[in-house]
Coordinates of C-alpha atoms in Angstrom, one line a residue:
M1 CA 37.9 25.6 -13.0
A2 CA 36.7 23.2 -10.4
I3 CA 33.0 22.2 -10.5
D4 CA 31.3 21.6 -7.2
V5 CA 29.1 18.6 -8.0
D6 CA 27.4 16.2 -5.6
P7 CA 28.4 12.6 -6.5
R8 CA 24.7 11.6 -6.3
T9 CA 24.0 14.1 -9.1
V10 CA 26.6 12.4 -11.3
V11 CA 25.1 9.0 -10.5
A12 CA 21.6 10.2 -11.5
T13 CA 22.9 11.7 -14.7
L14 CA 25.2 8.9 -15.8
D15 CA 22.5 6.4 -16.6
E16 CA 19.0 7.6 -17.7
S17 CA 18.2 4.7 -19.8
W18 CA 15.4 3.8 -17.4
K19 CA 13.6 7.1 -18.4
K20 CA 13.0 5.7 -21.9
H21 CA 9.3 5.3 -22.7
R22 CA 8.4 7.0 -19.4
P23 CA 4.8 7.7 -20.3
F24 CA 4.1 4.1 -21.3
K25 CA 5.8 2.8 -18.2
T26 CA 3.7 5.1 -16.1
I27 CA 0.5 3.9 -17.7
A28 CA 1.5 0.3 -17.2
L29 CA 2.2 1.0 -13.6
F30 CA -1.2 2.7 -13.2
V31 CA -3.0 -0.3 -14.8
T32 CA -1.2 -2.8 -12.5
F33 CA -2.1 -0.7 -9.4
C34 CA -5.8 -0.7 -10.5
C35 CA -5.6 -4.5 -10.7
L36 CA -3.9 -4.6 -7.4
G37 CA -6.8 -2.7 -5.9
L38 CA -9.1 -5.3 -7.4
S39 CA -7.3 -8.2 -5.8
S40 CA -7.0 -6.4 -2.5
S41 CA -10.7 -5.8 -2.0
V42 CA -12.2 -9.2 -3.1
L43 CA -11.7 -11.0 0.2
G44 CA -13.6 -8.6 2.6
P45 CA -17.1 -8.8 1.0
T46 CA -16.8 -12.6 0.6
L47 CA -15.7 -13.2 4.1
V48 CA -19.1 -13.7 5.6
S49 CA -20.2 -16.0 2.8
M50 CA -17.0 -18.1 3.2
E51 CA -17.5 -18.2 6.9
Y52 CA -21.0 -19.6 6.4
L53 CA -20.0 -22.1 3.6
L54 CA -17.0 -23.4 5.6
N55 CA -19.1 -23.6 8.8
T56 CA -16.6 -21.6 10.8
D57 CA -16.6 -18.3 12.8
T58 CA -15.1 -14.8 12.5
E59 CA -12.3 -15.7 14.9
H60 CA -11.0 -18.5 12.7
I61 CA -11.8 -17.1 9.2
S62 CA -9.6 -14.1 10.0
A63 CA -6.6 -16.3 9.7
T64 CA -7.0 -15.8 5.9
F65 CA -5.5 -12.3 6.2
T66 CA -2.5 -13.8 8.0
G67 CA -1.7 -16.1 5.1
G68 CA -2.0 -13.4 2.5
A69 CA 0.1 -10.9 4.5
L70 CA 2.7 -13.6 5.1
G71 CA 3.2 -13.9 1.4
Y72 CA 3.3 -10.1 1.1
L73 CA 6.0 -10.1 3.8
I74 CA 8.2 -12.6 2.0
G75 CA 7.9 -10.5 -1.2
A76 CA 8.9 -7.4 0.7
M77 CA 12.0 -9.1 2.1
L78 CA 13.0 -10.2 -1.4
C79 CA 12.4 -6.7 -2.7
G80 CA 15.3 -5.3 -0.8
F81 CA 17.6 -7.8 -2.4
I82 CA 16.5 -7.9 -6.0
Y83 CA 15.0 -4.4 -6.7
S84 CA 18.3 -2.8 -7.5
K85 CA 19.6 -5.8 -9.4
L86 CA 16.9 -6.9 -11.8
N87 CA 15.4 -5.0 -14.8
K88 CA 12.4 -3.1 -13.5
E89 CA 10.1 -4.0 -16.3
L90 CA 10.8 -7.7 -15.8
L91 CA 10.4 -7.3 -12.1
F92 CA 7.0 -5.7 -12.4
A93 CA 5.9 -8.4 -14.9
L94 CA 6.5 -10.9 -12.2
S95 CA 5.5 -8.9 -9.1
L96 CA 4.0 -5.6 -8.0
I97 CA 6.5 -4.8 -5.2
A98 CA 7.9 -1.3 -4.7
G99 CA 5.7 0.4 -7.3
Q100 CA 5.9 3.7 -5.4
T101 CA 9.7 3.7 -5.5
Y102 CA 9.6 3.0 -9.2
L103 CA 7.3 6.0 -9.8
L104 CA 9.4 8.3 -7.7
R105 CA 12.5 7.2 -9.7
L106 CA 10.7 7.8 -13.0
W107 CA 9.6 11.3 -12.2
Q108 CA 12.1 12.4 -9.6
D109 CA 13.0 15.5 -11.6
H110 CA 9.4 16.5 -12.3
R111 CA 7.6 19.2 -10.4
Y112 CA 4.3 17.2 -10.2
R113 CA 5.7 14.0 -8.9
R114 CA 3.6 14.4 -5.7
S115 CA 0.4 14.6 -7.8
L116 CA 1.5 11.6 -9.8
M117 CA 2.0 9.6 -6.5
Q118 CA -1.5 10.5 -5.4
C119 CA -2.8 9.6 -8.8
L120 CA -1.1 6.2 -8.6
H121 CA -2.9 5.4 -5.3
C122 CA -6.1 6.9 -6.8
V123 CA -6.3 4.2 -9.5
W124 CA -5.7 1.6 -6.8
S125 CA -8.9 2.9 -5.1
V126 CA -10.7 2.7 -8.4
G127 CA -10.0 -1.0 -8.5
A128 CA -10.9 -1.4 -4.9
T129 CA -14.2 0.3 -5.5
V130 CA -15.1 -1.9 -8.5
A131 CA -14.2 -5.2 -6.7
P132 CA -17.2 -5.3 -4.3
F133 CA -19.6 -4.8 -7.2
I134 CA -18.1 -7.8 -9.0
V135 CA -18.4 -9.8 -5.8
H136 CA -22.0 -8.6 -5.1
N137 CA -23.7 -10.9 -7.6
F138 CA -21.9 -14.0 -6.3
L139 CA -22.7 -13.8 -2.5
V140 CA -24.6 -16.4 -0.6
D141 CA -27.7 -15.5 1.5
V142 CA -26.6 -15.9 5.1
P143 CA -29.2 -16.5 7.9
Q144 CA -29.3 -13.9 10.6
E145 CA -27.1 -14.9 13.6
V146 CA -29.0 -15.7 16.8
D147 CA -28.2 -17.3 20.1
D148 CA -27.0 -20.8 20.1
D149 CA -29.9 -22.0 22.1
V150 CA -32.5 -20.7 19.6
R151 CA -33.3 -22.8 16.6
V152 CA -33.4 -21.0 13.3
L153 CA -36.3 -21.3 10.8
V154 CA -35.0 -21.4 7.3
T155 CA -37.1 -21.5 4.2
R156 CA -35.2 -23.2 1.4
D157 CA -35.2 -21.9 -2.1
P158 CA -37.5 -24.2 -4.2
E159 CA -35.2 -23.7 -7.2
L160 CA -32.3 -25.2 -5.3
Y161 CA -34.2 -27.8 -3.3
P162 CA -36.8 -29.6 -5.4
A163 CA -38.1 -31.4 -2.4
T164 CA -39.4 -28.2 -0.9
R165 CA -41.2 -26.8 -3.9
D166 CA -44.3 -26.6 -1.8
N167 CA -42.6 -23.8 0.2
T168 CA -42.7 -25.8 3.4
T169 CA -40.6 -24.5 6.3
E170 CA -38.0 -26.8 7.8
E171 CA -36.6 -26.5 11.3
L172 CA -32.8 -26.6 11.3
Y173 CA -30.0 -26.1 13.9
Q174 CA -27.6 -25.2 11.1
A175 CA -28.4 -24.6 7.5
Q176 CA -26.2 -26.6 5.2
P177 CA -25.7 -24.8 1.8
P178 CA -25.5 -26.8 -1.4
I179 CA -22.0 -27.4 -2.8
T180 CA -22.8 -25.3 -5.9
N181 CA -22.6 -22.2 -3.7
V182 CA -18.9 -22.8 -3.0
D183 CA -18.3 -22.7 -6.8
L184 CA -20.4 -19.5 -7.0
V185 CA -18.2 -17.7 -4.5
R186 CA -15.1 -18.9 -6.3
I187 CA -16.0 -17.1 -9.5
P188 CA -15.0 -13.6 -8.6
Y189 CA -11.6 -14.8 -7.4
V190 CA -11.0 -16.5 -10.8
V191 CA -12.2 -13.3 -12.7
V192 CA -10.0 -11.0 -10.7
S193 CA -7.0 -13.3 -10.9
T194 CA -7.3 -13.4 -14.7
I195 CA -7.4 -9.6 -14.9
V196 CA -4.3 -9.2 -12.6
A197 CA -2.4 -11.8 -14.7
A198 CA -3.3 -10.0 -17.9
S199 CA -2.0 -6.7 -16.5
S200 CA 1.6 -8.0 -16.5
V201 CA 1.6 -8.1 -20.3
L202 CA 2.2 -4.4 -20.4
F203 CA 5.4 -4.6 -18.6
L204 CA 6.5 -7.7 -20.6
I205 CA 6.0 -5.6 -23.8
N206 CA 8.0 -2.8 -22.3
F207 CA 10.7 -5.2 -21.2
F208 CA 11.2 -6.6 -24.8
V209 CA 10.9 -3.1 -26.4
V210 CA 13.5 -1.4 -24.1
G211 CA 15.9 -4.3 -23.9
T212 CA 16.1 -8.0 -23.2
S213 CA 18.7 -7.9 -20.4
C214 CA 17.4 -9.3 -17.1
L215 CA 19.7 -7.1 -15.1
D216 CA 19.2 -3.4 -14.2
P217 CA 20.9 -1.4 -17.0
S218 CA 23.1 0.5 -14.6
R219 CA 24.3 -2.7 -12.9
E220 CA 25.0 -4.3 -16.3
R221 CA 27.6 -1.6 -16.9
G222 CA 29.2 -2.2 -13.6
R223 CA 27.8 0.9 -12.0
R224 CA 26.0 1.3 -8.7
P225 CA 22.3 1.9 -9.6
E226 CA 21.2 3.6 -6.5
P227 CA 23.4 5.8 -4.3
D228 CA 23.3 5.3 -0.6
N229 CA 22.0 8.5 1.0
T230 CA 24.3 7.9 4.0
V231 CA 27.5 8.1 2.0
G232 CA 30.0 10.6 3.4
H233 CA 28.2 10.9 6.8
S234 CA 29.5 9.9 10.2
I235 CA 28.5 6.9 12.1
E236 CA 26.3 9.1 14.3
Y237 CA 24.3 10.3 11.3
K238 CA 23.7 6.7 10.2
R239 CA 22.4 5.9 13.7
I240 CA 20.0 8.8 13.4
Y241 CA 19.0 7.6 10.0
F242 CA 18.4 4.1 11.3
R243 CA 16.3 5.4 14.3
F244 CA 14.2 7.4 11.9
L245 CA 13.6 4.4 9.7
V246 CA 12.4 2.5 12.8
L247 CA 9.9 5.3 13.5
L248 CA 8.7 5.2 9.9
F249 CA 8.3 1.4 10.2
W250 CA 5.9 1.9 13.1
I251 CA 4.1 4.7 11.3
F252 CA 3.3 2.5 8.2
F253 CA 2.6 -0.5 10.5
V254 CA -0.2 1.3 12.3
Q255 CA -1.4 3.2 9.3
I256 CA -2.1 0.0 7.4
W257 CA -4.4 -1.0 10.2
L258 CA -6.6 2.1 9.6
D259 CA -6.6 1.2 5.9
C260 CA -7.0 -2.6 5.6
I261 CA -9.1 -3.4 8.7
P262 CA -12.2 -1.4 7.5
A263 CA -11.9 -2.7 4.0
S264 CA -11.6 -6.3 5.3
L265 CA -13.9 -6.4 8.3
V266 CA -16.5 -3.7 7.9
A267 CA -18.8 -6.2 6.1
V268 CA -18.4 -8.7 9.0
F269 CA -19.1 -5.9 11.5
V270 CA -22.4 -4.8 10.0
V271 CA -23.6 -8.3 9.1
R272 CA -22.6 -10.1 12.3
G273 CA -22.6 -7.2 14.7
L274 CA -25.5 -5.1 13.4
N275 CA -27.6 -7.9 11.7
W276 CA -27.5 -6.4 8.3
Q277 CA -28.1 -8.4 5.1
N278 CA -25.0 -9.8 3.5
E279 CA -25.5 -7.7 0.3
R280 CA -25.5 -4.5 2.3
G281 CA -22.2 -5.5 3.8
A282 CA -20.7 -5.6 0.3
L283 CA -22.2 -2.3 -0.5
I284 CA -20.8 -0.5 2.5
T285 CA -17.4 -1.9 1.7
S286 CA -17.8 -0.4 -1.8
A287 CA -18.9 2.9 -0.3
Y288 CA -15.7 2.9 1.9
S289 CA -13.6 2.2 -1.2
A290 CA -15.4 4.8 -3.3
F291 CA -14.7 7.7 -0.8
H292 CA -11.2 6.2 -0.4
G293 CA -10.7 6.8 -4.1
L294 CA -12.5 10.2 -4.1
S295 CA -10.1 11.5 -1.5
R296 CA -7.2 10.5 -3.7
I297 CA -8.7 12.2 -6.7
I298 CA -9.0 15.4 -4.7
A299 CA -5.5 14.9 -3.4
I300 CA -4.0 15.0 -6.9
P301 CA -4.3 18.8 -7.4
L302 CA -4.0 19.5 -3.6
A303 CA -0.6 17.7 -3.6
A304 CA 0.8 20.4 -5.9
I305 CA -0.4 23.1 -3.5
L306 CA -0.2 21.7 0.0
S307 CA 2.9 20.2 1.7
P308 CA 2.7 16.5 2.7
T309 CA 2.7 17.6 6.4
R310 CA -0.4 19.6 6.0
M311 CA -2.0 16.8 4.0
L312 CA -1.3 14.4 6.8
I313 CA -2.8 16.7 9.4
I314 CA -6.0 17.1 7.4
D315 CA -6.2 13.3 6.8
M316 CA -5.7 12.3 10.4
T317 CA -8.3 14.8 11.6
I318 CA -10.9 13.4 9.2
V319 CA -10.2 9.8 9.9
T320 CA -10.3 10.2 13.6
A321 CA -13.7 11.9 13.3
G322 CA -15.0 9.1 11.1
Y323 CA -14.0 6.3 13.4
G324 CA -15.3 8.3 16.4
L325 CA -18.8 8.2 14.7
L326 CA -18.8 4.5 15.0
L327 CA -19.1 4.8 18.8
F328 CA -22.7 5.9 18.1
V329 CA -23.5 3.2 15.6
N330 CA -26.5 1.9 17.5
F331 CA -28.3 5.3 17.5
H332 CA -29.3 5.3 13.8
H333 CA -28.9 3.0 10.8
S334 CA -27.2 5.7 8.7
I335 CA -24.3 6.2 11.0
P336 CA -22.3 3.2 9.7
W337 CA -22.6 4.6 6.2
I338 CA -21.5 8.1 7.2
A339 CA -18.6 6.7 9.3
A340 CA -17.4 4.4 6.5
S341 CA -17.6 7.3 4.0
V342 CA -15.8 9.8 6.2
S343 CA -13.1 7.4 7.4
G344 CA -12.5 6.2 3.8
F345 CA -12.2 9.8 2.7
G346 CA -9.7 10.6 5.4
I347 CA -7.4 7.6 5.1
G348 CA -7.4 7.6 1.3
S349 CA -4.6 10.0 0.7
A350 CA -2.8 9.3 4.0
F351 CA -0.4 6.6 2.7
P352 CA 1.0 8.5 -0.3
S353 CA 1.1 11.7 1.8
C354 CA 3.1 9.9 4.4
L355 CA 5.5 8.4 1.8
L356 CA 6.0 11.9 0.3
W357 CA 6.5 13.3 3.8
A358 CA 9.2 10.7 4.5
E359 CA 10.8 11.6 1.2
G360 CA 11.5 15.1 2.5
F361 CA 13.8 13.6 5.2
I362 CA 15.4 10.6 3.5
E363 CA 15.9 9.2 0.0
I364 CA 13.4 6.5 -0.8
T365 CA 15.8 3.8 -2.1
S366 CA 15.0 0.2 -2.5
A367 CA 16.2 -0.6 1.0
A368 CA 14.0 2.1 2.5
S369 CA 11.1 1.0 0.4
S370 CA 11.7 -2.6 1.6
V371 CA 11.3 -1.3 5.2
F372 CA 8.0 0.4 4.4
V373 CA 6.6 -2.7 2.5
T374 CA 7.7 -4.9 5.4
A375 CA 5.9 -2.7 7.9
I376 CA 2.8 -2.8 5.7
S377 CA 2.9 -6.5 5.3
V378 CA 3.4 -7.2 9.0
G379 CA 0.6 -4.7 9.8
A380 CA -1.7 -6.3 7.3
M381 CA -0.9 -9.7 8.8
V382 CA -1.4 -8.7 12.4
G383 CA -4.2 -6.1 12.2
P384 CA -7.2 -7.9 10.6
A385 CA -6.3 -11.2 12.3
L386 CA -6.1 -9.6 15.7
T387 CA -9.2 -7.6 15.2
G388 CA -11.2 -10.6 13.9
F389 CA -10.1 -12.6 16.9
L390 CA -11.2 -9.9 19.3
M391 CA -14.6 -9.5 17.4
G392 CA -15.3 -13.2 17.6
Y393 CA -14.0 -13.7 21.2
F394 CA -15.4 -10.6 22.9
T395 CA -17.7 -8.3 21.0
Y396 CA -18.0 -6.9 17.5
M397 CA -17.5 -3.4 18.9
C398 CA -13.8 -4.3 19.2
F399 CA -13.8 -3.3 15.5
V400 CA -14.4 0.3 16.6
Y401 CA -12.1 0.2 19.6
V402 CA -9.1 -1.1 17.6
L403 CA -9.5 1.5 14.9
L404 CA -9.8 4.4 17.4
S405 CA -6.8 3.2 19.3
A406 CA -4.8 2.9 16.1
A407 CA -5.8 6.4 15.0
F408 CA -4.5 7.9 18.3
I409 CA -1.3 5.8 18.3
L410 CA -0.6 6.9 14.7
L411 CA -1.0 10.5 15.6
I412 CA 1.5 10.2 18.5
V413 CA 4.1 8.3 16.4
N414 CA 3.8 10.8 13.5
V415 CA 4.4 13.8 15.8
S416 CA 7.3 12.0 17.4
A417 CA 8.9 11.2 14.1
A418 CA 8.5 14.7 12.8
F419 CA 10.0 16.2 16.0
Y420 CA 12.9 13.8 15.9
A421 CA 13.7 14.4 12.2
R422 CA 13.7 18.2 12.6
R423 CA 15.6 18.1 15.8
M424 CA 18.4 15.9 14.3
G425 CA 18.5 17.9 11.0
L426 CA 17.5 15.1 8.7
Q427 CA 17.0 16.3 5.1
N428 CA 16.9 14.5 1.8
R429 CA 19.6 16.0 -0.4
S430 CA 18.7 14.0 -3.5
Y431 CA 15.9 16.3 -4.6
S432 CA 17.6 19.6 -4.1
K433 CA 16.7 22.6 -6.3
S434 CA 20.1 22.6 -8.0
K435 CA 19.9 21.1 -11.5
P436 CA 22.3 18.4 -12.8
I437 CA 25.4 19.5 -14.6
S438 CA 24.2 18.0 -17.9
V439 CA 21.8 15.5 -19.2
K440 CA 24.6 13.0 -19.3
A441 CA 27.9 13.5 -17.4
T442 CA 30.9 13.5 -19.7
S443 CA 34.3 11.9 -19.0
E444 CA 35.8 15.4 -18.7
E445 CA 33.3 16.3 -16.0
I446 CA 34.0 13.1 -14.0
S447 CA 37.8 13.8 -14.3
T448 CA 37.2 17.4 -13.0
L449 CA 35.2 16.0 -10.1
R450 CA 38.0 13.6 -9.2
R451 CA 40.5 16.5 -9.2
T452 CA 38.2 18.6 -7.0
R453 CA 37.8 15.8 -4.5
L454 CA 41.6 15.2 -4.4
Q455 CA 42.2 18.9 -3.5
E456 CA 39.7 18.6 -0.7
K457 CA 41.2 15.4 0.7
S458 CA 43.5 17.2 3.2
T459 CA 40.5 18.7 5.0
S460 CA 38.0 15.8 5.0
S461 CA 39.9 12.7 4.1
C462 CA 37.3 10.2 5.3
Q463 CA 34.5 11.8 3.4
I464 CA 36.5 12.2 0.2
D465 CA 37.7 8.6 0.2
D466 CA 34.2 7.3 0.3
N467 CA 32.9 9.6 -2.4
L468 CA 36.0 9.2 -4.6
G469 CA 35.8 5.4 -4.4
F470 CA 32.1 5.7 -5.2
T471 CA 32.9 7.8 -8.3
N472 CA 35.7 5.6 -9.5
S473 CA 33.4 2.6 -9.4
L474 CA 31.1 4.5 -11.8
A475 CA 33.9 5.2 -14.3

């Protein structure tokens, strides 16, 4: 009797060695994402202090984001080449690229994989919330910014300047900080870097426990580790698939603006634009990250109930309202706190929800994940740098205008991508409700599949040739 089996199902069942020690791998991934949140949120609160210590302005200090995002972009491009070739535990011991794809692969057959994805990003927010508190104790007191024609009266600390122990006030055009303050700001970077480096030990342990091969287990056996979700389809379908990937690229490109620009520049906005104290700038960054994480905590149970589409609608409504409040920032001192909290709560679960939404239409392979990560890295490289330039060159309210514009653009692109995918009939067939034929496909089942495909060859020769060649390479 012929067995009607999708070749992708056979591929998924042939090699499940990567599922060994799945709980430990998941815990290790969560720990590394928490450390990733730490490293991602250190720069923003220290930006004003570094701007002061380096005697520069917001327009030029924003180039720091470009350098970091450029390295992220290079890593994303390498991810597309090495993810399916290297052992995943070794890869994550060296880098944190494509962690979402790794989690989806680990739990692709589990009913709560959506909740696990939200939980993964939740622990990232925990790290992002803790980072400003680490930085807070190492910030430098920055004088209030006034017009260039006005001279600033600065009272030096008698503990740092023995010559001024009589508390005399000195008239300065620019206050020159002592060199020890540079070392002070460097401390949180050293601490966070040490924590991030230590997190790789978990994946190294897993690498040596599971196996010492540097290659992906499926590739080591001469098998194709990841099926291409365009196999057996026409050229027209592949064109549709490519266009949808382009739309997803722009979705993640704009979405990262709404995520990283507030985390990076909200402290600059309130300190330079609203004349707040530097310490309060770090605290409002922490408030943004805290509500960012709170939304992901709430999204963990909601992801098991609501569809990703509904989650995205809720998220975009909240984040647009939050950034809209910033238009009234001069009316009351509490509005920036409310706006940061609301916008952080809205954007928190948007990225994992968008990733799960895309998974409903296409399979999240390493190639697709590379497209997403590239979009994120390019957006993180362009967004903060462009916003910082506009804030320094024109007005600090450009921070608000850029975020509101990005929110409306993201809404338009999301609707366009959803309409296009449904109109063209895109659907991810990898996570269908049908169960695999067995935990591990036997040689008899593979032989039966071959005979079935040969019988169907007369009706759809092109499609069968592709699938049969794909199956033969697995045997």
